[in-house]
Every structure is written in C-alpha cells, then in structure tokens.
PDB file of C-alpha atoms in Angstrom:
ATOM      1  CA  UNK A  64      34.214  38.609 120.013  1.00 76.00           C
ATOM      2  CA  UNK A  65      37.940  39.271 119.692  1.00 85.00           C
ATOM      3  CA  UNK A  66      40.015  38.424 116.664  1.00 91.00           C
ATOM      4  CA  UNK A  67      43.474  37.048 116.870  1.00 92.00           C
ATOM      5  CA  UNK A  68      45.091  39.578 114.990  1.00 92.00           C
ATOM      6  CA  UNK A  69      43.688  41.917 118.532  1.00 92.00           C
ATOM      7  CA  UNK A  70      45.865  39.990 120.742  1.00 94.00           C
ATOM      8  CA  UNK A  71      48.930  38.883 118.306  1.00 94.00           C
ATOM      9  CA  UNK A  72      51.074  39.274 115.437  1.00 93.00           C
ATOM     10  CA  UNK A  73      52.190  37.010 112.551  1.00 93.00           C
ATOM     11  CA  UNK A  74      55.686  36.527 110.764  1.00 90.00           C
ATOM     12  CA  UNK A  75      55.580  34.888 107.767  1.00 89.00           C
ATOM     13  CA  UNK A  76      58.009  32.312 106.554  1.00 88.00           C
ATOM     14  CA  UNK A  77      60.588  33.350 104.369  1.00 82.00           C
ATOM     15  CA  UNK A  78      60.749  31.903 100.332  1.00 81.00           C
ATOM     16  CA  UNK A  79      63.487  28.927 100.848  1.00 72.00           C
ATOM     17  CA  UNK A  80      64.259  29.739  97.290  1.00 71.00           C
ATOM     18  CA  UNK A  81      65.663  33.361  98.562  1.00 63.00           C
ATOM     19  CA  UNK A  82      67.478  31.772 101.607  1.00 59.00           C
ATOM     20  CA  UNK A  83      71.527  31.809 100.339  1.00 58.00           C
ATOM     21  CA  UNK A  84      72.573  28.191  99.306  1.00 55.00           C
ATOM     22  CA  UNK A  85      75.206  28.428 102.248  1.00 51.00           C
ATOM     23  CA  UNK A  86      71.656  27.332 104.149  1.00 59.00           C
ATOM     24  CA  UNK A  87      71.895  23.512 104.149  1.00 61.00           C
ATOM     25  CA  UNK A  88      68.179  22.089 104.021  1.00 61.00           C
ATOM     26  CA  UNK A  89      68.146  20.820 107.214  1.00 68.00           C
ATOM     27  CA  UNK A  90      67.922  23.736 108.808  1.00 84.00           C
ATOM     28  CA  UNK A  91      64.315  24.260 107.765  1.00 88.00           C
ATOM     29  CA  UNK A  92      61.414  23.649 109.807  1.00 92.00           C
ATOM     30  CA  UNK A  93      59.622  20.967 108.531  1.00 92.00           C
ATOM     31  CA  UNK A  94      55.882  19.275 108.960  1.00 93.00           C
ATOM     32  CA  UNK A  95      57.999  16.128 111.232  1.00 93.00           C
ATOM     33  CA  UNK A  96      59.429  18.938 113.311  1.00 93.00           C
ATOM     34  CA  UNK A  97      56.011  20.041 113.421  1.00 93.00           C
ATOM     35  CA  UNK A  98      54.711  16.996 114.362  1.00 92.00           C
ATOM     36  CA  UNK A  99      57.719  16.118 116.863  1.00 92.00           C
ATOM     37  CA  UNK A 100      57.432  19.398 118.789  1.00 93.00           C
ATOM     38  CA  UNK A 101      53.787  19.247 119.053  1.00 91.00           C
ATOM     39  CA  UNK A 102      53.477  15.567 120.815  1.00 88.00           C
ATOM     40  CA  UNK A 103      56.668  16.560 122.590  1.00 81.00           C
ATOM     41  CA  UNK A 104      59.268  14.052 121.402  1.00 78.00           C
ATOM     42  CA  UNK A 105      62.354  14.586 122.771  1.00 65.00           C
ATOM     43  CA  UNK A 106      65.186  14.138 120.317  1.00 65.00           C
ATOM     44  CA  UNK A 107      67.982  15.161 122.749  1.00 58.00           C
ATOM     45  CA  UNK A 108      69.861  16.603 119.667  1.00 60.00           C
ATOM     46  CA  UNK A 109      69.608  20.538 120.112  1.00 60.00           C
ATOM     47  CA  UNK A 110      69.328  22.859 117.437  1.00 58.00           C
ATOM     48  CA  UNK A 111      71.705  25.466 116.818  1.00 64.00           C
ATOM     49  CA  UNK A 112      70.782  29.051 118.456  1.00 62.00           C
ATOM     50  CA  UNK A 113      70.177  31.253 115.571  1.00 59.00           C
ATOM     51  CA  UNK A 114      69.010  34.919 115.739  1.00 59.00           C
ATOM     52  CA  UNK A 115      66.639  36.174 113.084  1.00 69.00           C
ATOM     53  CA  UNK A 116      63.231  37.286 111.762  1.00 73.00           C
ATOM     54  CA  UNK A 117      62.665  33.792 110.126  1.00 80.00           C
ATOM     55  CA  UNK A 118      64.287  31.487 112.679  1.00 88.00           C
ATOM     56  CA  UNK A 119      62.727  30.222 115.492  1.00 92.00           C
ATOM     57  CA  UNK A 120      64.086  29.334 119.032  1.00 91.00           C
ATOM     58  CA  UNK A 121      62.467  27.446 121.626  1.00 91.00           C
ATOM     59  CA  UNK A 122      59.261  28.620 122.879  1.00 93.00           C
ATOM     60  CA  UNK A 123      57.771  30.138 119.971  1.00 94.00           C
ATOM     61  CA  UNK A 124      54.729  29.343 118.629  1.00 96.00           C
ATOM     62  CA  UNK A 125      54.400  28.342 114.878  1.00 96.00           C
ATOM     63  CA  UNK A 126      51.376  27.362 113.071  1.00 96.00           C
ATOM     64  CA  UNK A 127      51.232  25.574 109.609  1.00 94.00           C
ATOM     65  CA  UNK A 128      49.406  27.199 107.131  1.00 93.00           C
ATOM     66  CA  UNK A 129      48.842  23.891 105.087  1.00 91.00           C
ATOM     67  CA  UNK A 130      47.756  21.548 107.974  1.00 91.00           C
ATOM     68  CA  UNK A 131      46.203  24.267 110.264  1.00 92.00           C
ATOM     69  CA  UNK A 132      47.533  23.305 112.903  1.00 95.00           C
ATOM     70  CA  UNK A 133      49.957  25.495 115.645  1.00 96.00           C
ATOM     71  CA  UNK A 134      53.098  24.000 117.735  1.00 96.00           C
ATOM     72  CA  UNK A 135      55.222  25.235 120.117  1.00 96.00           C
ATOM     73  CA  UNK A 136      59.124  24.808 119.233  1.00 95.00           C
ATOM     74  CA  UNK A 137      61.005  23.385 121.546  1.00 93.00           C
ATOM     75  CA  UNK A 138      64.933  22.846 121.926  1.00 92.00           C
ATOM     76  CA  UNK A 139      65.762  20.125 119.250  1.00 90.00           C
ATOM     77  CA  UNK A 140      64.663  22.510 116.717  1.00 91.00           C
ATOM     78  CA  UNK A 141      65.583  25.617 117.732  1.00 91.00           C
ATOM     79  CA  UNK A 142      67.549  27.914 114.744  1.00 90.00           C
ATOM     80  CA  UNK A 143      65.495  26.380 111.918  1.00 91.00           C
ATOM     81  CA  UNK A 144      64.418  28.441 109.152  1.00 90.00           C
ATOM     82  CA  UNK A 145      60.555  28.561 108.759  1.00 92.00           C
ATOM     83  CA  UNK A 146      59.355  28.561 105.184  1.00 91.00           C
ATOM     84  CA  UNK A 147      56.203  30.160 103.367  1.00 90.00           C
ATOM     85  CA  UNK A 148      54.050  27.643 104.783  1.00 92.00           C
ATOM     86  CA  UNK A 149      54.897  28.675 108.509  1.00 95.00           C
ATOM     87  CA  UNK A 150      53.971  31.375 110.439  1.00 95.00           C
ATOM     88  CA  UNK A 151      55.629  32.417 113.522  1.00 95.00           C
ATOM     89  CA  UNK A 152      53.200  34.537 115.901  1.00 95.00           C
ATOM     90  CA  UNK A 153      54.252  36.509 118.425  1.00 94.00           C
ATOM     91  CA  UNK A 154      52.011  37.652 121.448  1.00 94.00           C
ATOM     92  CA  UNK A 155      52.019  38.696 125.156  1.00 94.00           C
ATOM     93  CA  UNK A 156      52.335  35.516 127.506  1.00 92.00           C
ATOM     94  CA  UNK A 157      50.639  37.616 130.138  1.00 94.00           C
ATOM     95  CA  UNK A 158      47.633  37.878 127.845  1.00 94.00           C
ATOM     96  CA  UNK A 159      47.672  34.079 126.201  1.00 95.00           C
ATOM     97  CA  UNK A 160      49.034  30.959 126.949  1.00 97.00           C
ATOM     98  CA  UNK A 161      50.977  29.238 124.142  1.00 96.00           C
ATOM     99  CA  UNK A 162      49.483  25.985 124.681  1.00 97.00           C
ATOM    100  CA  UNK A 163      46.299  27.426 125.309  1.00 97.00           C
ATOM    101  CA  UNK A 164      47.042  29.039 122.414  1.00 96.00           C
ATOM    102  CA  UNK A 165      47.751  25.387 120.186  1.00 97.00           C
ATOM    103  CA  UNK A 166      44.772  23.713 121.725  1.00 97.00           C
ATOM    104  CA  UNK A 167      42.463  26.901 121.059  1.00 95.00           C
ATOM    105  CA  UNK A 168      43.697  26.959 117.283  1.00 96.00           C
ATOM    106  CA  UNK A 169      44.376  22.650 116.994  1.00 96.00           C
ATOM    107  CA  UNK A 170      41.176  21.681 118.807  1.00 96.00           C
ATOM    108  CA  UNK A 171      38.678  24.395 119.602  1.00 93.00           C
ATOM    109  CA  UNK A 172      35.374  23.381 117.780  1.00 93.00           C
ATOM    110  CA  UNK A 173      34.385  26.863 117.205  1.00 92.00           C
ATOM    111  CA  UNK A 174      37.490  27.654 115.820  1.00 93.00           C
ATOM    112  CA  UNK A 175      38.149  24.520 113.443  1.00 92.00           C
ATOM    113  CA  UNK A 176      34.275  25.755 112.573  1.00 92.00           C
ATOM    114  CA  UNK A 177      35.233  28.797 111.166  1.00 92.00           C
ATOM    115  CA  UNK A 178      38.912  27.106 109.440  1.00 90.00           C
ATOM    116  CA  UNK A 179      36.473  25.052 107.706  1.00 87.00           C
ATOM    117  CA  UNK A 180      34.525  28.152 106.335  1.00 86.00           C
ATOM    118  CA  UNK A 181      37.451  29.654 104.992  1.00 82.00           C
ATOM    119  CA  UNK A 182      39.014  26.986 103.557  1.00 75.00           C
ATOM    120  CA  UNK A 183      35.799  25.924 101.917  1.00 70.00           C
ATOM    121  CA  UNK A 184      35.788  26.137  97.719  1.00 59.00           C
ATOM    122  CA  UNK A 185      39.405  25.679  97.077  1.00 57.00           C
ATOM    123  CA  UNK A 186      40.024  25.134  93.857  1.00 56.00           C
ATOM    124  CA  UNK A 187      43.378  23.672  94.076  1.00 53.00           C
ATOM    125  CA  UNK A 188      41.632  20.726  96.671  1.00 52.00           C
ATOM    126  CA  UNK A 189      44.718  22.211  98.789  1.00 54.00           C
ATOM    127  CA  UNK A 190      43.275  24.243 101.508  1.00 68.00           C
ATOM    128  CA  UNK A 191      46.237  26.767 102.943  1.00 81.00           C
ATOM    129  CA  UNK A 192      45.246  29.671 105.450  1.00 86.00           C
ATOM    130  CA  UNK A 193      46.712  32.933 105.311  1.00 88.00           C
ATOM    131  CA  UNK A 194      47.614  35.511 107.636  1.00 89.00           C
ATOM    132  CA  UNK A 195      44.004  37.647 107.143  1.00 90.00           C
ATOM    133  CA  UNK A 196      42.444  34.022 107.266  1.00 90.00           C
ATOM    134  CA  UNK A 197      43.919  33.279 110.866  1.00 93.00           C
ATOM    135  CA  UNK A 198      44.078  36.855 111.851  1.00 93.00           C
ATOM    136  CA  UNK A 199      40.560  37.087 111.425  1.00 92.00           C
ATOM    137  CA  UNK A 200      39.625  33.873 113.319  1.00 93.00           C
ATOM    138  CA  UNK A 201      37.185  35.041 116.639  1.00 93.00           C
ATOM    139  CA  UNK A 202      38.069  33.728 119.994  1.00 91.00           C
ATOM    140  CA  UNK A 203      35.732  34.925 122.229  1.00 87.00           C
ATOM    141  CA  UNK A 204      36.593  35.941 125.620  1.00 89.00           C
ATOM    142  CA  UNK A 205      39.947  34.299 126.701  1.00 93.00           C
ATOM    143  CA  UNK A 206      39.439  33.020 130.045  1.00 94.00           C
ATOM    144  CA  UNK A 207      41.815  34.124 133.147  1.00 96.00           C
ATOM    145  CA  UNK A 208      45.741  32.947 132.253  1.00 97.00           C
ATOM    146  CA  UNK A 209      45.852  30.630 135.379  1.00 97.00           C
ATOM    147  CA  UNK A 210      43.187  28.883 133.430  1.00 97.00           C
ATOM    148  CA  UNK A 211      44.700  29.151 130.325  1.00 96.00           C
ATOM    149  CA  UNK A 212      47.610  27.541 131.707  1.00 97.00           C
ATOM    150  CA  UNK A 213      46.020  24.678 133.134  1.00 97.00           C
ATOM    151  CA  UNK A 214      44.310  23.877 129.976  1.00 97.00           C
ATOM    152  CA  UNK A 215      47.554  24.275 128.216  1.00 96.00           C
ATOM    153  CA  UNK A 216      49.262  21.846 130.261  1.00 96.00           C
ATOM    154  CA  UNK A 217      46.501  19.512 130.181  1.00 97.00           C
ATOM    155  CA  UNK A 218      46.392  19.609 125.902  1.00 96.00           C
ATOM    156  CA  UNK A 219      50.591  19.043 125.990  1.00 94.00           C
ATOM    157  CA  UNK A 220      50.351  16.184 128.434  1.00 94.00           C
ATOM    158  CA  UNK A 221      47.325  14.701 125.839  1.00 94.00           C
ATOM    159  CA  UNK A 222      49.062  14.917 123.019  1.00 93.00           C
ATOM    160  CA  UNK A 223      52.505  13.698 124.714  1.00 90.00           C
ATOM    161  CA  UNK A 224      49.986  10.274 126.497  1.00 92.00           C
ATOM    162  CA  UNK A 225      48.652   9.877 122.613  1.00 89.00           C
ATOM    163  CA  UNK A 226      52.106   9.340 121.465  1.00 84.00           C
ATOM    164  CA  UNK A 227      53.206   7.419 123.913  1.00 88.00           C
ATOM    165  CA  UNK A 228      50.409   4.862 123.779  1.00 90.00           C
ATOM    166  CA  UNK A 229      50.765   4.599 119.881  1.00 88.00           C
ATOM    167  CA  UNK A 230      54.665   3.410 120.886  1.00 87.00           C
ATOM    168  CA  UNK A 231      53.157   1.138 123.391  1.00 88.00           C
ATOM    169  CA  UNK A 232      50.174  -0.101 120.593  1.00 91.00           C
ATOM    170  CA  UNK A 233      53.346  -0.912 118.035  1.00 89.00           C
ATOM    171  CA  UNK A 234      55.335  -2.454 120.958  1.00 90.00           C
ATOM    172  CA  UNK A 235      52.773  -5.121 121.850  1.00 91.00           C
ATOM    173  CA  UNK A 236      52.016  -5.395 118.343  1.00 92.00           C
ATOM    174  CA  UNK A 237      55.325  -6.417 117.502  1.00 91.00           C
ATOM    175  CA  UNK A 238      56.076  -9.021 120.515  1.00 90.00           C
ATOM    176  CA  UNK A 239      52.764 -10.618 120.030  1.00 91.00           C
ATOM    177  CA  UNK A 240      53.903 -11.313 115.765  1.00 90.00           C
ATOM    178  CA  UNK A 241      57.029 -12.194 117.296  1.00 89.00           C
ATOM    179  CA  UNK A 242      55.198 -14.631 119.642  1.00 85.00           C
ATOM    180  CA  UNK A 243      52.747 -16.309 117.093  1.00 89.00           C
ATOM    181  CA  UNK A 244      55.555 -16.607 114.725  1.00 87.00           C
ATOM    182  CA  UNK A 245      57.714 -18.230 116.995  1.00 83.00           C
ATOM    183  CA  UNK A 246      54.735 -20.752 117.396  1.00 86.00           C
ATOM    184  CA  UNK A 247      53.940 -21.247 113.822  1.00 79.00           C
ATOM    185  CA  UNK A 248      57.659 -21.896 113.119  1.00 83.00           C
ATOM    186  CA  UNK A 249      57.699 -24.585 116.637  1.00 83.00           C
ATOM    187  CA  UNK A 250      54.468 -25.863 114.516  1.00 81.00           C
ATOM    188  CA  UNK A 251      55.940 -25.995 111.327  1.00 71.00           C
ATOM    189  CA  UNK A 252      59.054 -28.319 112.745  1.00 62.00           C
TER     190      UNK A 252
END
C-alpha cells in the first residue's frame, strides 16, 4: 500500500490575516470556486496570472481541508490566493492523473473509509484534515496512467452531466410554476 505523501507533495494555504491589505478579498480561493471548478462551470471571466507559492494557476490541484474534497483549478480562477483551509499538491502527471487524482480522493470508498477514521472524535463537531492526515491516506496500487486518464475524464464529465441536469431540473421546474400559475390566474378571472 502506498501513501500519498510517496507520490506527492502538499502546500499549505497561507494565513489571509498575513496576506498585505493591498490583497483585495476576491482574490482568495473560496469553497464556490471550489465548487465551480470542480463541476466545471465555465465563468468566461479569467483570473489574473499570478506567480507564487500560495497562488494557484490553472491546472493545479487543490483539496479543501474542511470539506475533503480535491478540485482541479481551472482558468476563471487562476491567481487566487489559497487560504489555511486549502492545500495545493503538487505531483508528477506521468505518475497520477489529476482527475484521477479528485475522483480517487472525492469518491474512492476506501479512501472516504479511512477520511472518516481520521476525522472521527472531533471535538469541535468540525472535522478538518491536515497535511499528515491526507499524506497518510493509502492508495493502493495506482493503475496504468492511460487508465487513470480515462477514469479521470469519465469523473469530470459526471460531475459536469450532474450540474447540468440540476439546471435542467430548476428549468422545468420553473416553466411548469409558470404554467400552472398562468392557469390558476385564467381560473381565477
């Protein structure tokens, strides 16, 4: 069995309260950017290129500490600052594919299994991994990267077809109030 911290390494987020205040708050990566780049909506606003230790640029793979969950940044949110609850992770693509990577860490059952372990007894009720925590998480053998890949592009189109039907859900939603409204007012006449 292989541990992560075998095959990558981990950045941590930077304390927002030692960023300068020149740093407007918008430029830090948030759980919605999180969110956005991991069901791959496209914004069409790029970020702003930024070079640094605790900004991120499109193609790097985050994972949240406090929703366990990993994403893979793409263009719209490129330059943001990543804060304490990030953590940026940095491994050979040769090796691991990043979206093998996200489903591996998002979905794998015998990874979520041993999350779960770790983030059992919290005190707080908040359960946050840390860097030992997810460098410590086994992975067995990866399979061969063309597989990897495959599975990776599988995951992304998922989790892209699950947003898209939730649109579609609210969509038909809406025209069929709008419809049954329009009757009961007709009625109502």
């Amino acid at each position: 069995m292989a541990k992560l911290s075998a095959i990558m390494s981990f950045t941590a987020g930077l304390n927002m309260a030692r960023l300068k205040k020149s740093i407007k708050e918008d430029t830090a990566y948030t759980v919605d950017d999180l969110d956005n780049d991991l069901l791959g909506i496209d914004r069409k606003v790029p970020g702003k290129e930024a070079a640094g230790e605790y900004t991120v640029k499109s193609g790097d793979t985050v994972i949240c500490l406090t929703r366990s969950q990993a994403t893979i940044i793409t263009p719209a949110t490129t330059g943001k600052y990543i804060n304490v609850n990030f953590v940026k992770c940095i491994f050979d693509e040769k090796i691991m594919n990043a979206w093998y990577f996200c489903y591996l860490f998002n979905e794998s059952p015998a990874v979520r299994h041993q999350m779960a372990k770790v983030q059992q007894g919290s005190i707080t009720g908040v359960s946050k991994l840390t860097l030992n925590h997810i460098g410590n998480l086994e992975i067995g053998i990866l399979p061969d990267i063309e597989t990897q890949t495959k599975i990776g592009c599988i995951y992304k189109q998922a989790l892209h077809t699950e947003y898209l039907m939730k649109i579609q859900a609210e969509q038909v939603k809406q025209f069929t109030l709008s419809f049954i409204n329009h009757i009961h007012k007709q009625q109502g006449e």
